[in-house]
Structures are given as C-alpha cells and as structure tokens.
PDB file of C-alpha atoms in Angstrom:
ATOM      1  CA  UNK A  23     -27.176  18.754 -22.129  1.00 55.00           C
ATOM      2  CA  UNK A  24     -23.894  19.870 -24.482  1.00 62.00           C
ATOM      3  CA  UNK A  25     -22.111  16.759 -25.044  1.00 65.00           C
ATOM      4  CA  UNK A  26     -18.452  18.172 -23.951  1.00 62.00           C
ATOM      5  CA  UNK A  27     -14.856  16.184 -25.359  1.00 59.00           C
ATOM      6  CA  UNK A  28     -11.209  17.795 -25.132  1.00 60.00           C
ATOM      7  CA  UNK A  29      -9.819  18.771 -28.623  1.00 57.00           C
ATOM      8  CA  UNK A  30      -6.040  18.925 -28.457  1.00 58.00           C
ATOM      9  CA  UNK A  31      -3.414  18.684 -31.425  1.00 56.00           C
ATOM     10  CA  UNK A  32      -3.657  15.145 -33.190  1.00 69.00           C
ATOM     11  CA  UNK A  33      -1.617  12.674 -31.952  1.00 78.00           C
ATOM     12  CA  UNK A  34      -3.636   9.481 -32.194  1.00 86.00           C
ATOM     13  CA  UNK A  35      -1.872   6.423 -33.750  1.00 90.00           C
ATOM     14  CA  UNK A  36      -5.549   4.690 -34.264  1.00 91.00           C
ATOM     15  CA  UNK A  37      -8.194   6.075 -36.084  1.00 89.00           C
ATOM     16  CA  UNK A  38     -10.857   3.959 -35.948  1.00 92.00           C
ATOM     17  CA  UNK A  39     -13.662   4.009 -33.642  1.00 92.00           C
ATOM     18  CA  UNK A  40     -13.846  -0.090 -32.752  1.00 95.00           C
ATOM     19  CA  UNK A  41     -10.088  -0.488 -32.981  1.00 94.00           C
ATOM     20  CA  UNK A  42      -9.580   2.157 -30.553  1.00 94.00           C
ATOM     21  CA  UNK A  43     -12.413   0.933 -28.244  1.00 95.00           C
ATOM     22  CA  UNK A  44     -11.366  -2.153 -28.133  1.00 97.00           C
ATOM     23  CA  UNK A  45      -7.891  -0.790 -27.152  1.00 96.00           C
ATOM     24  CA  UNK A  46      -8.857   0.758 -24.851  1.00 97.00           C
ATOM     25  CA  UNK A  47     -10.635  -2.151 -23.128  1.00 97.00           C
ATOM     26  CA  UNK A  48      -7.706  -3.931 -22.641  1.00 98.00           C
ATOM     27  CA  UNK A  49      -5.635  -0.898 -21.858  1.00 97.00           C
ATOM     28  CA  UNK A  50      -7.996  -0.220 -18.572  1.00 98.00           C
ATOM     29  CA  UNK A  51      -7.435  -4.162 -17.888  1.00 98.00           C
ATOM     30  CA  UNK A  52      -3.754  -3.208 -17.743  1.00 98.00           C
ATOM     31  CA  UNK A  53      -4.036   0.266 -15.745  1.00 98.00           C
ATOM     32  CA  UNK A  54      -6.141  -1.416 -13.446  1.00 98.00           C
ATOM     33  CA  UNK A  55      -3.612  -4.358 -13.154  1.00 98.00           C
ATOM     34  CA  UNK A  56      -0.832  -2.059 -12.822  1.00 97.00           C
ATOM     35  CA  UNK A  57      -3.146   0.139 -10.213  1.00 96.00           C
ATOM     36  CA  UNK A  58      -2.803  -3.187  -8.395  1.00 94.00           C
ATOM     37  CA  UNK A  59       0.473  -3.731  -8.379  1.00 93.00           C
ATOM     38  CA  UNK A  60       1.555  -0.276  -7.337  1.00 91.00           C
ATOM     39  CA  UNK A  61      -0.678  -0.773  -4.412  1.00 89.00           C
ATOM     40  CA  UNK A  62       0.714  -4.345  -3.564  1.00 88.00           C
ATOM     41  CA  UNK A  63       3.984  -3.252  -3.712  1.00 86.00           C
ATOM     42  CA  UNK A  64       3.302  -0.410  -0.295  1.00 84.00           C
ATOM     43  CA  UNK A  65       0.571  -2.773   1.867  1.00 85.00           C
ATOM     44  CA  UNK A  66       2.187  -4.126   4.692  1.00 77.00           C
ATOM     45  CA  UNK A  67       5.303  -2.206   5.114  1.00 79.00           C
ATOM     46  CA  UNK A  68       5.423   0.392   7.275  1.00 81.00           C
ATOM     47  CA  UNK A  69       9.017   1.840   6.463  1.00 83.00           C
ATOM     48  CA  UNK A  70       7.237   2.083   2.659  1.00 80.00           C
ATOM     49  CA  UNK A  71       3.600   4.328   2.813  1.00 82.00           C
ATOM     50  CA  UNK A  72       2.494   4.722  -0.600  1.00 86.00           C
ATOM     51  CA  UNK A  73       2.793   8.372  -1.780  1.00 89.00           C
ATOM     52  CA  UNK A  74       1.372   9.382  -4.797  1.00 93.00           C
ATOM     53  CA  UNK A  75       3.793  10.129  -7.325  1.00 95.00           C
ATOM     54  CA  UNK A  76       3.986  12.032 -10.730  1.00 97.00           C
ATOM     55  CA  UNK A  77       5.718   8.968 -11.773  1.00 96.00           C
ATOM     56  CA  UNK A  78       2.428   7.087 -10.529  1.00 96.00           C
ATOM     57  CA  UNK A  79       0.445   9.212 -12.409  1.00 97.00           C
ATOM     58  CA  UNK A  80       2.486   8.687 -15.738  1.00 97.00           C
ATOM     59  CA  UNK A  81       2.995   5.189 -15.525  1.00 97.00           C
ATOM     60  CA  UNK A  82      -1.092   4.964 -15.607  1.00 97.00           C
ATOM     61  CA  UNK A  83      -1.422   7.449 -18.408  1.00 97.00           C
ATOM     62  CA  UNK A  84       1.194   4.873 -19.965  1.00 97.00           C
ATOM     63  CA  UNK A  85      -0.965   2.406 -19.369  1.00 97.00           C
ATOM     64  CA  UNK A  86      -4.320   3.918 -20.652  1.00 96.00           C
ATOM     65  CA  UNK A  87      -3.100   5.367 -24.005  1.00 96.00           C
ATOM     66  CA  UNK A  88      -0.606   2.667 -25.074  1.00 96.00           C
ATOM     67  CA  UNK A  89      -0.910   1.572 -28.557  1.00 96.00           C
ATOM     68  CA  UNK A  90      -3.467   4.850 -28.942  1.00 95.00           C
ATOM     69  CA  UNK A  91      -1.774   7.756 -28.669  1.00 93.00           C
ATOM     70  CA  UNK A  92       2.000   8.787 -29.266  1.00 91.00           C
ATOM     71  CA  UNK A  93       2.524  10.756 -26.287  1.00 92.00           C
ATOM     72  CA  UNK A  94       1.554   8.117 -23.665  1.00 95.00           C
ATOM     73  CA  UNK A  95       3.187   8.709 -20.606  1.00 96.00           C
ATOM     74  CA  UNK A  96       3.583  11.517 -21.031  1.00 96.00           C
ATOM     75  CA  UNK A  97       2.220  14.934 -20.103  1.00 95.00           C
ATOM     76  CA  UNK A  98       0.175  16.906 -22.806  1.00 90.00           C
ATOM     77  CA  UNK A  99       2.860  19.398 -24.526  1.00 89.00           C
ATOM     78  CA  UNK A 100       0.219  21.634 -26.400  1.00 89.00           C
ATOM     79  CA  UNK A 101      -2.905  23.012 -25.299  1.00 90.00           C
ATOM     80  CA  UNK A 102      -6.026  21.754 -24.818  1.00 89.00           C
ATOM     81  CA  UNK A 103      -9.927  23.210 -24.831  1.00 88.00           C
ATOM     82  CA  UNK A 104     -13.228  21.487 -23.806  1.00 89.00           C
ATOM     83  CA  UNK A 105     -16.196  21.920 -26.440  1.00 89.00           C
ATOM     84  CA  UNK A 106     -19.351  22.317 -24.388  1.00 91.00           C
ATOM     85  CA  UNK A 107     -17.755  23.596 -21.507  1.00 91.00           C
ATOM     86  CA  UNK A 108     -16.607  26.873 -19.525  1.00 92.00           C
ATOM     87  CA  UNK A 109     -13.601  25.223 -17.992  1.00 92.00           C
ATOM     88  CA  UNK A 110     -10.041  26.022 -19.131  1.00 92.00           C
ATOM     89  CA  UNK A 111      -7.784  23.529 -18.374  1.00 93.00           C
ATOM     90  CA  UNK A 112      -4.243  24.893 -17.470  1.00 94.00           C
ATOM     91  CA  UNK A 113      -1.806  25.663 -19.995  1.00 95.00           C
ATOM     92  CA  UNK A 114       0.629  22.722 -20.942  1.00 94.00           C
ATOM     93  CA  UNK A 115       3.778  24.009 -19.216  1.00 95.00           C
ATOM     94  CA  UNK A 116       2.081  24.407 -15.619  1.00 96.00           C
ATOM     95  CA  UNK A 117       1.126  20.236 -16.110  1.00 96.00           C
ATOM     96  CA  UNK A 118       3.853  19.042 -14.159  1.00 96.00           C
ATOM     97  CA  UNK A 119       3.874  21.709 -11.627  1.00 97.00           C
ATOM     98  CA  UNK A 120       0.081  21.034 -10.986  1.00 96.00           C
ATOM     99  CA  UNK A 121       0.690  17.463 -10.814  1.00 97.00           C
ATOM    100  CA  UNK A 122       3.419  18.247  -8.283  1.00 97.00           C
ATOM    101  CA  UNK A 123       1.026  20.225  -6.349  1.00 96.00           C
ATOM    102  CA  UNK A 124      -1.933  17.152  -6.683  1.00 95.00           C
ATOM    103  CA  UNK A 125       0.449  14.622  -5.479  1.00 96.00           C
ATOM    104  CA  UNK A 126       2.071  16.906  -2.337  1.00 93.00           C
TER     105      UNK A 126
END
C-alpha cells in the first residue's frame, strides 16, 4: 500500500511533529465541541432545521487548523496534489462553488 498525504504550498505556523500533534489533539476537542454546539443550537426548534452551511464547514476548518496553519478557516487558495494517489482534487477557485454544491 502507497502511503498517500496532500502536498500544497507551505503555510504551516508549526513545524514540529509533537507540537503539532499535540495541537491538533486539542484542536479536534474543540471542533468536536463546537460540532456540538452547532447541533444544540437547531434540536428542538422546528422554525430552525439545521442546514449545512459553508459557514459550518469553515467554522470547523477554523477549529481544526487553529494555531497550525495560517489559512484556517479558510478555503485552500493554491492547488493541491495527493502523492500515492490518482485523484485530483479540484482546482482552488471551484472550492467554494463545490462546497456550495455539498451543502445544497
């Protein structure tokens, strides 16, 4: 098996390995904490059914890469390949449309 990873440009504000591990423990602590929130905040009203949002969506990328990566919450403005792998993500100006399109 090819181990696969995304290279994109650098934009990591941590470089090394345990720092950003550990960051990222306690960055999925917050995504899921915020995961719960969002949820909380659309059970039980029915004039209020939770819709995915793009704004959803960037508030947990916020989440995951704070503290790790400059463009947190954000979506990715260069492109992207996988090593290891066939798949071509799309380019970085059809991001928000696709997210559009995920969340409709």
């Amino acid at each position: 098996m090819t181990d696969r990873h995304s290279v994109a440009d650098e934009n990591e504000l941590v470089s090394d390995p345990d720092e950003i591990a550990r960051l990222e423990v306690e960055n999925g602590i917050s995504q899921f904490n915020l995961t719960l929130e969002i949820v909380k905040n659309h059970i039980g009203d029915p004039d209020r059914p939770f819709r995915l949002r793009p704004s959803h969506i960037l508030q947990l990328n916020h989440k995951a890469l704070e503290r790790i990566h400059r463009l947190a919450g954000t979506f990715r403005n260069s492109p992207v390949t996988i090593s290891g792998s066939s798949h071509q993500p799309p380019d970085h100006f059809l991001i928000p449309e696709k997210v559009d399109e995920l969340c409709d």
